[in-house]
Amino acid sequence: MMAKGRNSFTWQLKFSLILGGQAFSLIGSGLVQFSIIWWLTRETDSTVILSLATITGLVPVILLSPLAGVVADRINRRLVMIMADAFVALVTLIMAVLMILGYQPIWLIFILLFLRTAGSAFHQPAFEAAIPLIAPEIHLVRTAAVTQILRSAISFLAPLMGAILIEWLPLAQILLIDVVSAGIAILLLLPSHIPSVSQSDRAGHPLAGYMQDMKIGIQYVLRWKGLLALILVFGLSNFLLAPVLSMMPLIITRHFNGGAREYGLFEMALAIGVITGSLSLSIWGGFKRKIVSINIAQIICGLGLAGIALVASDRFWVVLVLIALCGLCSAYINSPATAIMQAKVDKEMQGRVMSIVTVVCMVSMPISLAIAGPLANVIGLMPIVYIPGLISTLIGIACFMIKPLMRIEDRRAAGPDPAALPAGVPEQPGNAAF
């Protein structure tokens, strides 16, 4: 049942304002991220520097996401997003001023990358955890799909815009664009009221209290077998698919005799697939049993990836069709999975659970890439595509046999057994706000 006062117009207006703030925040971040990487490429021409820049962008998320999840559960989530955007804007403004004054050593760029990513690590779980406090449960798949459309569109457009701007403007001026976009994001968030989650029993505690909350979040996931299985499937999927996308430029050039144009078409086809799938979900809402949609999409996506290895070198258009299908399937995996967690995880635990998902996915990627690079030199590039694809298909099939995972949407499976919960974890998961 919908909470009093949460009529359709009210929640949609709140969601639109928050998503609008997210849009400006992502646009600015995308422009700056691309521009910094290209600036480093142009200034250093060093693969080592670029690799270090990538690692610098991953480390803060891995290290800070658990703490960020606790903060999102302890403090009003709107305030966390505003503070994160303000921090990123301040750091970027300082860097822009220093560069305008002619002070731009490489080490300072790395500090900028680290601090900007640290701010984003706090913004993301707060955003994800705020949505179920606003939108009715029945619409969570649609809100997740609309959010994914936005992110896919920005991830597609931001590099193009950054490539244009970096040729016309110095890096310092592009950094100022991000400061403005962060300011607009904050202005859009200011009038948006997001209910606070009651934490009165632990509010005001020192660092030990935060560490205890973090421990409770980890225990919450470990004791809820269905949620743990869903998160592990996410992490394993990232582990398997990261090398496929990272090796694709080499596959295109060596096997399909393509170049930058073909790689650009590949990226566009993937983005179009994600946007198409997300758009269909935003209109339709998806299957009643979201976990069934996730498993079927996992199977089809794996088969699509494996099929790329069978395509003849003069049939690159088939690769574009297959990768668009994979993109569509990814929308039918990510949006329903997000909706399940937003609907069934306790509102008091949303930030911590979302941050654990982020950490698992982010940690799996560099490990996978470190293994795949040397392995590709031994077994070749195509096995790096079809082996993960086939394993992904098998994972999708196996998920139908994991009972806790298949029951994750049942009300009884909306959380762990209350008797097994550690102290401080609420006993009634998921549906109190509805």
PDB file of N, CA and C in Angstrom, residues 150-182:
ATOM      1  N   LEU A 150      19.737   7.162 -18.765  1.00  0.00           N
ATOM      2  CA  LEU A 150      20.502   8.397 -18.569  1.00  0.00           C
ATOM      3  C   LEU A 150      22.001   8.114 -18.544  1.00  0.00           C
ATOM      4  N   ARG A 151      22.409   7.122 -17.758  1.00  0.00           N
ATOM      5  CA  ARG A 151      23.839   6.831 -17.644  1.00  0.00           C
ATOM      6  C   ARG A 151      24.422   6.348 -18.961  1.00  0.00           C
ATOM      7  N   SER A 152      23.663   5.525 -19.679  1.00  0.00           N
ATOM      8  CA  SER A 152      24.157   5.017 -20.961  1.00  0.00           C
ATOM      9  C   SER A 152      24.299   6.146 -21.972  1.00  0.00           C
ATOM     10  N   ALA A 153      23.304   7.029 -21.997  1.00  0.00           N
ATOM     11  CA  ALA A 153      23.357   8.153 -22.937  1.00  0.00           C
ATOM     12  C   ALA A 153      24.541   9.069 -22.631  1.00  0.00           C
ATOM     13  N   ILE A 154      24.766   9.334 -21.338  1.00  0.00           N
ATOM     14  CA  ILE A 154      25.868  10.220 -20.956  1.00  0.00           C
ATOM     15  C   ILE A 154      27.213   9.547 -21.212  1.00  0.00           C
ATOM     16  N   SER A 155      27.309   8.244 -20.920  1.00  0.00           N
ATOM     17  CA  SER A 155      28.563   7.539 -21.184  1.00  0.00           C
ATOM     18  C   SER A 155      28.876   7.501 -22.672  1.00  0.00           C
ATOM     19  N   PHE A 156      27.835   7.610 -23.494  1.00  0.00           N
ATOM     20  CA  PHE A 156      28.013   7.639 -24.943  1.00  0.00           C
ATOM     21  C   PHE A 156      28.373   9.039 -25.428  1.00  0.00           C
ATOM     22  N   LEU A 157      27.718  10.064 -24.860  1.00  0.00           N
ATOM     23  CA  LEU A 157      27.892  11.428 -25.353  1.00  0.00           C
ATOM     24  C   LEU A 157      29.085  12.159 -24.714  1.00  0.00           C
ATOM     25  N   ALA A 158      29.349  11.882 -23.429  1.00  0.00           N
ATOM     26  CA  ALA A 158      30.399  12.630 -22.727  1.00  0.00           C
ATOM     27  C   ALA A 158      31.762  12.520 -23.404  1.00  0.00           C
ATOM     28  N   PRO A 159      32.203  11.317 -23.827  1.00  0.00           N
ATOM     29  CA  PRO A 159      33.500  11.251 -24.518  1.00  0.00           C
ATOM     30  C   PRO A 159      33.516  12.038 -25.825  1.00  0.00           C
ATOM     31  N   LEU A 160      32.389  12.017 -26.559  1.00  0.00           N
ATOM     32  CA  LEU A 160      32.332  12.787 -27.807  1.00  0.00           C
ATOM     33  C   LEU A 160      32.449  14.280 -27.524  1.00  0.00           C
ATOM     34  N   MET A 161      31.715  14.739 -26.502  1.00  0.00           N
ATOM     35  CA  MET A 161      31.783  16.157 -26.136  1.00  0.00           C
ATOM     36  C   MET A 161      33.166  16.507 -25.598  1.00  0.00           C
ATOM     37  N   GLY A 162      33.736  15.593 -24.779  1.00  0.00           N
ATOM     38  CA  GLY A 162      35.071  15.840 -24.254  1.00  0.00           C
ATOM     39  C   GLY A 162      36.121  15.914 -25.343  1.00  0.00           C
ATOM     40  N   ALA A 163      35.982  15.043 -26.364  1.00  0.00           N
ATOM     41  CA  ALA A 163      36.944  15.040 -27.470  1.00  0.00           C
ATOM     42  C   ALA A 163      36.913  16.358 -28.232  1.00  0.00           C
ATOM     43  N   ILE A 164      35.724  16.918 -28.368  1.00  0.00           N
ATOM     44  CA  ILE A 164      35.589  18.213 -29.056  1.00  0.00           C
ATOM     45  C   ILE A 164      36.169  19.336 -28.204  1.00  0.00           C
ATOM     46  N   LEU A 165      35.802  19.336 -26.916  1.00  0.00           N
ATOM     47  CA  LEU A 165      36.224  20.432 -26.042  1.00  0.00           C
ATOM     48  C   LEU A 165      37.728  20.461 -25.821  1.00  0.00           C
ATOM     49  N   ILE A 166      38.353  19.276 -25.694  1.00  0.00           N
ATOM     50  CA  ILE A 166      39.790  19.246 -25.407  1.00  0.00           C
ATOM     51  C   ILE A 166      40.607  19.782 -26.569  1.00  0.00           C
ATOM     52  N   GLU A 167      40.029  19.806 -27.772  1.00  0.00           N
ATOM     53  CA  GLU A 167      40.709  20.376 -28.932  1.00  0.00           C
ATOM     54  C   GLU A 167      40.548  21.888 -29.007  1.00  0.00           C
ATOM     55  N   TRP A 168      39.525  22.420 -28.331  1.00  0.00           N
ATOM     56  CA  TRP A 168      39.229  23.844 -28.422  1.00  0.00           C
ATOM     57  C   TRP A 168      39.555  24.614 -27.151  1.00  0.00           C
ATOM     58  N   LEU A 169      39.534  23.929 -26.015  1.00  0.00           N
ATOM     59  CA  LEU A 169      39.724  24.615 -24.744  1.00  0.00           C
ATOM     60  C   LEU A 169      40.872  23.989 -23.962  1.00  0.00           C
ATOM     61  N   PRO A 170      41.581  24.769 -23.156  1.00  0.00           N
ATOM     62  CA  PRO A 170      42.580  24.182 -22.242  1.00  0.00           C
ATOM     63  C   PRO A 170      41.869  23.396 -21.151  1.00  0.00           C
ATOM     64  N   LEU A 171      42.593  22.461 -20.545  1.00  0.00           N
ATOM     65  CA  LEU A 171      42.007  21.593 -19.533  1.00  0.00           C
ATOM     66  C   LEU A 171      41.412  22.386 -18.374  1.00  0.00           C
ATOM     67  N   ALA A 172      42.053  23.482 -17.999  1.00  0.00           N
ATOM     68  CA  ALA A 172      41.566  24.278 -16.868  1.00  0.00           C
ATOM     69  C   ALA A 172      40.147  24.776 -17.104  1.00  0.00           C
ATOM     70  N   GLN A 173      39.839  25.202 -18.321  1.00  0.00           N
ATOM     71  CA  GLN A 173      38.491  25.706 -18.620  1.00  0.00           C
ATOM     72  C   GLN A 173      37.462  24.579 -18.637  1.00  0.00           C
ATOM     73  N   ILE A 174      37.883  23.396 -19.073  1.00  0.00           N
ATOM     74  CA  ILE A 174      36.961  22.247 -19.039  1.00  0.00           C
ATOM     75  C   ILE A 174      36.650  21.877 -17.594  1.00  0.00           C
ATOM     76  N   LEU A 175      37.648  21.998 -16.707  1.00  0.00           N
ATOM     77  CA  LEU A 175      37.408  21.745 -15.291  1.00  0.00           C
ATOM     78  C   LEU A 175      36.365  22.707 -14.734  1.00  0.00           C
ATOM     79  N   LEU A 176      36.381  23.940 -15.193  1.00  0.00           N
ATOM     80  CA  LEU A 176      35.397  24.922 -14.728  1.00  0.00           C
ATOM     81  C   LEU A 176      33.984  24.551 -15.178  1.00  0.00           C
ATOM     82  N   ILE A 177      33.854  23.900 -16.344  1.00  0.00           N
ATOM     83  CA  ILE A 177      32.546  23.420 -16.793  1.00  0.00           C
ATOM     84  C   ILE A 177      31.977  22.433 -15.780  1.00  0.00           C
ATOM     85  N   ASP A 178      32.842  21.582 -15.260  1.00  0.00           N
ATOM     86  CA  ASP A 178      32.389  20.606 -14.269  1.00  0.00           C
ATOM     87  C   ASP A 178      31.961  21.294 -12.979  1.00  0.00           C
ATOM     88  N   VAL A 179      32.636  22.366 -12.603  1.00  0.00           N
ATOM     89  CA  VAL A 179      32.248  23.114 -11.403  1.00  0.00           C
ATOM     90  C   VAL A 179      30.829  23.665 -11.573  1.00  0.00           C
ATOM     91  N   VAL A 180      30.544  24.192 -12.764  1.00  0.00           N
ATOM     92  CA  VAL A 180      29.213  24.737 -13.038  1.00  0.00           C
ATOM     93  C   VAL A 180      28.158  23.629 -13.019  1.00  0.00           C
ATOM     94  N   SER A 181      28.465  22.496 -13.655  1.00  0.00           N
ATOM     95  CA  SER A 181      27.493  21.387 -13.695  1.00  0.00           C
ATOM     96  C   SER A 181      27.211  20.854 -12.293  1.00  0.00           C
ATOM     97  N   ALA A 182      28.236  20.808 -11.437  1.00  0.00           N
ATOM     98  CA  ALA A 182      28.030  20.373 -10.052  1.00  0.00           C
ATOM     99  C   ALA A 182      27.153  21.370  -9.304  1.00  0.00           C
TER     100      ALA A 182
END
